[in-house]
PDB file of C-alpha atoms in Angstrom:
ATOM      1  CA  UNK J 639      19.283  10.784 -11.800  1.00 64.00           C
ATOM      2  CA  UNK J 640      16.682   8.575 -12.230  1.00 79.00           C
ATOM      3  CA  UNK J 641      14.878   6.785  -9.192  1.00 81.00           C
ATOM      4  CA  UNK J 642      15.612   3.103  -9.284  1.00 84.00           C
ATOM      5  CA  UNK J 643      13.326   0.212  -7.612  1.00 86.00           C
ATOM      6  CA  UNK J 644      15.016  -1.385  -4.673  1.00 85.00           C
ATOM      7  CA  UNK J 645      12.153  -2.959  -2.915  1.00 88.00           C
ATOM      8  CA  UNK J 646       8.645  -4.564  -4.145  1.00 92.00           C
ATOM      9  CA  UNK J 647       6.681  -5.971  -1.261  1.00 94.00           C
ATOM     10  CA  UNK J 648       3.223  -7.500  -1.572  1.00 96.00           C
ATOM     11  CA  UNK J 649       0.320  -7.500   0.943  1.00 97.00           C
ATOM     12  CA  UNK J 650      -3.195  -8.560   1.537  1.00 97.00           C
ATOM     13  CA  UNK J 651      -5.709  -7.336   3.707  1.00 97.00           C
ATOM     14  CA  UNK J 652      -9.436  -7.573   4.801  1.00 97.00           C
ATOM     15  CA  UNK J 653     -12.467  -6.469   6.145  1.00 96.00           C
ATOM     16  CA  UNK J 654     -14.615  -9.434   6.852  1.00 93.00           C
ATOM     17  CA  UNK J 655     -17.799  -7.403   7.976  1.00 89.00           C
ATOM     18  CA  UNK J 656     -18.702  -3.955   6.756  1.00 87.00           C
ATOM     19  CA  UNK J 657     -17.414  -3.821   3.505  1.00 91.00           C
ATOM     20  CA  UNK J 658     -15.009  -1.064   3.941  1.00 95.00           C
ATOM     21  CA  UNK J 659     -12.661  -1.197   1.163  1.00 97.00           C
ATOM     22  CA  UNK J 660     -10.019   1.582   2.654  1.00 98.00           C
ATOM     23  CA  UNK J 661     -10.234  -0.557   5.560  1.00 98.00           C
ATOM     24  CA  UNK J 662      -8.966  -3.366   3.687  1.00 98.00           C
ATOM     25  CA  UNK J 663      -6.618  -1.497   1.683  1.00 98.00           C
ATOM     26  CA  UNK J 664      -4.777   0.089   4.705  1.00 98.00           C
ATOM     27  CA  UNK J 665      -4.512  -3.564   6.390  1.00 97.00           C
ATOM     28  CA  UNK J 666      -3.072  -4.567   2.760  1.00 98.00           C
ATOM     29  CA  UNK J 667      -0.251  -1.815   2.947  1.00 97.00           C
ATOM     30  CA  UNK J 668       0.404  -2.836   6.545  1.00 96.00           C
ATOM     31  CA  UNK J 669       0.578  -6.199   5.567  1.00 96.00           C
ATOM     32  CA  UNK J 670       3.345  -5.318   3.052  1.00 95.00           C
ATOM     33  CA  UNK J 671       5.251  -3.058   5.077  1.00 92.00           C
ATOM     34  CA  UNK J 672       5.529  -5.858   7.815  1.00 90.00           C
ATOM     35  CA  UNK J 673       7.394  -7.814   5.418  1.00 82.00           C
ATOM     36  CA  UNK J 674      10.159  -5.602   4.891  1.00 79.00           C
ATOM     37  CA  UNK J 675      13.140  -3.704   6.710  1.00 75.00           C
ATOM     38  CA  UNK J 676      14.505  -0.821   5.173  1.00 75.00           C
ATOM     39  CA  UNK J 677      17.798  -1.178   6.959  1.00 77.00           C
ATOM     40  CA  UNK J 678      19.809  -0.328   3.695  1.00 78.00           C
ATOM     41  CA  UNK J 679      18.145   3.581   3.640  1.00 78.00           C
ATOM     42  CA  UNK J 680      20.184   4.044   6.539  1.00 79.00           C
ATOM     43  CA  UNK J 681      23.154   2.438   5.347  1.00 82.00           C
ATOM     44  CA  UNK J 682      23.263   4.069   2.205  1.00 81.00           C
ATOM     45  CA  UNK J 683      22.362   7.569   4.110  1.00 82.00           C
ATOM     46  CA  UNK J 684      19.610   8.381   1.945  1.00 82.00           C
ATOM     47  CA  UNK J 685      17.060  10.873   2.810  1.00 84.00           C
ATOM     48  CA  UNK J 686      13.622   9.467   2.851  1.00 81.00           C
ATOM     49  CA  UNK J 687      11.962  12.989   2.690  1.00 84.00           C
ATOM     50  CA  UNK J 688      13.706  13.894  -0.799  1.00 85.00           C
ATOM     51  CA  UNK J 689      15.370  10.755  -2.131  1.00 86.00           C
ATOM     52  CA  UNK J 690      12.738   7.961  -1.355  1.00 91.00           C
ATOM     53  CA  UNK J 691       9.639   7.367  -3.559  1.00 94.00           C
ATOM     54  CA  UNK J 692       6.865   4.725  -2.727  1.00 95.00           C
ATOM     55  CA  UNK J 693       4.570   3.620  -5.368  1.00 97.00           C
ATOM     56  CA  UNK J 694       1.649   1.996  -3.633  1.00 98.00           C
ATOM     57  CA  UNK J 695      -0.760   0.115  -5.820  1.00 98.00           C
ATOM     58  CA  UNK J 696      -4.137  -1.181  -4.275  1.00 98.00           C
ATOM     59  CA  UNK J 697      -6.603  -3.732  -5.752  1.00 98.00           C
ATOM     60  CA  UNK J 698      -9.978  -3.734  -4.789  1.00 98.00           C
ATOM     61  CA  UNK J 699     -13.264  -4.589  -6.623  1.00 97.00           C
ATOM     62  CA  UNK J 700     -14.638  -1.056  -6.258  1.00 97.00           C
ATOM     63  CA  UNK J 701     -11.761   1.436  -6.380  1.00 98.00           C
ATOM     64  CA  UNK J 702     -13.397   4.492  -6.145  1.00 97.00           C
ATOM     65  CA  UNK J 703     -14.327   3.384  -2.366  1.00 97.00           C
ATOM     66  CA  UNK J 704     -10.748   3.573  -1.122  1.00 98.00           C
ATOM     67  CA  UNK J 705      -9.707   6.706   0.440  1.00 98.00           C
ATOM     68  CA  UNK J 706      -6.357   7.324  -1.360  1.00 98.00           C
ATOM     69  CA  UNK J 707      -5.520  10.082   1.135  1.00 98.00           C
ATOM     70  CA  UNK J 708      -5.885   7.587   4.200  1.00 98.00           C
ATOM     71  CA  UNK J 709      -3.649   5.068   2.421  1.00 98.00           C
ATOM     72  CA  UNK J 710      -1.187   7.808   1.461  1.00 97.00           C
ATOM     73  CA  UNK J 711      -1.354   9.043   5.127  1.00 96.00           C
ATOM     74  CA  UNK J 712      -0.430   5.382   6.501  1.00 96.00           C
ATOM     75  CA  UNK J 713       3.095   5.158   4.773  1.00 93.00           C
ATOM     76  CA  UNK J 714       5.709   6.515   7.555  1.00 87.00           C
ATOM     77  CA  UNK J 715       8.486   7.595   4.709  1.00 88.00           C
ATOM     78  CA  UNK J 716       8.938   9.004   1.433  1.00 91.00           C
ATOM     79  CA  UNK J 717       7.072  10.546  -0.969  1.00 94.00           C
ATOM     80  CA  UNK J 718       4.265   8.614  -1.653  1.00 96.00           C
ATOM     81  CA  UNK J 719       1.898   8.063  -4.684  1.00 97.00           C
ATOM     82  CA  UNK J 720      -1.324   5.977  -4.337  1.00 98.00           C
ATOM     83  CA  UNK J 721      -3.167   4.055  -7.309  1.00 98.00           C
ATOM     84  CA  UNK J 722      -6.262   1.974  -6.893  1.00 98.00           C
ATOM     85  CA  UNK J 723      -7.329  -0.351  -9.305  1.00 98.00           C
ATOM     86  CA  UNK J 724      -9.752  -2.979  -9.963  1.00 98.00           C
ATOM     87  CA  UNK J 725      -8.584  -6.059  -8.520  1.00 97.00           C
ATOM     88  CA  UNK J 726      -8.995  -8.130  -5.093  1.00 96.00           C
ATOM     89  CA  UNK J 727     -12.126  -9.849  -4.144  1.00 95.00           C
ATOM     90  CA  UNK J 728     -15.447  -9.591  -2.850  1.00 95.00           C
ATOM     91  CA  UNK J 729     -17.025 -12.735  -1.176  1.00 94.00           C
ATOM     92  CA  UNK J 730     -20.583 -12.159  -1.128  1.00 90.00           C
ATOM     93  CA  UNK J 731     -22.660 -13.106   1.993  1.00 87.00           C
ATOM     94  CA  UNK J 732     -26.124 -13.195   0.691  1.00 81.00           C
ATOM     95  CA  UNK J 733     -27.894 -14.055   4.035  1.00 85.00           C
ATOM     96  CA  UNK J 734     -26.847 -10.923   5.573  1.00 85.00           C
ATOM     97  CA  UNK J 735     -25.718  -8.681   2.827  1.00 82.00           C
ATOM     98  CA  UNK J 736     -22.333  -8.436   4.561  1.00 86.00           C
ATOM     99  CA  UNK J 737     -19.449  -8.879   1.918  1.00 89.00           C
ATOM    100  CA  UNK J 738     -16.049  -9.734   2.861  1.00 94.00           C
ATOM    101  CA  UNK J 739     -13.393  -7.521   1.248  1.00 97.00           C
ATOM    102  CA  UNK J 740     -10.186  -8.462   0.259  1.00 98.00           C
ATOM    103  CA  UNK J 741      -7.532  -6.197  -0.991  1.00 98.00           C
ATOM    104  CA  UNK J 742      -4.059  -6.636  -2.608  1.00 98.00           C
ATOM    105  CA  UNK J 743      -1.226  -4.168  -2.365  1.00 98.00           C
ATOM    106  CA  UNK J 744       1.789  -3.708  -4.022  1.00 97.00           C
ATOM    107  CA  UNK J 745       4.522  -1.259  -2.473  1.00 96.00           C
ATOM    108  CA  UNK J 746       7.294  -0.312  -4.419  1.00 95.00           C
ATOM    109  CA  UNK J 747      10.145   1.789  -3.197  1.00 93.00           C
ATOM    110  CA  UNK J 748      12.251   3.945  -5.610  1.00 92.00           C
ATOM    111  CA  UNK J 749      15.683   5.370  -4.441  1.00 89.00           C
ATOM    112  CA  UNK J 750      17.585   8.304  -6.175  1.00 79.00           C
ATOM    113  CA  UNK J 751      21.108   6.703  -6.098  1.00 71.00           C
ATOM    114  CA  UNK J 752      24.246   8.267  -7.273  1.00 65.00           C
TER     115      UNK J 752
END
């Protein structure tokens, strides 16, 4: 049976000094996770190691600068996939050459349900 999306959470994260895209992405994912409670996973007796699929999409201005493995490792449950696309926002600070990086995250959870 195909897994069905049951949760979609959105988050934003930033790195105000240093231009670290991975740090901004991790903060965006954590922001999304903190908006959600997965109580139904326990109620439905879903095995998060085999029946829960977590699809993460990160939007940043320079997708190649995100460490996808660090993002994947930050998710506590599920079979995780991470995709990084162009999005988010860089806010220039030309006086100090210190851009603020803003990342967006969408975290979708799909479950194998009977």
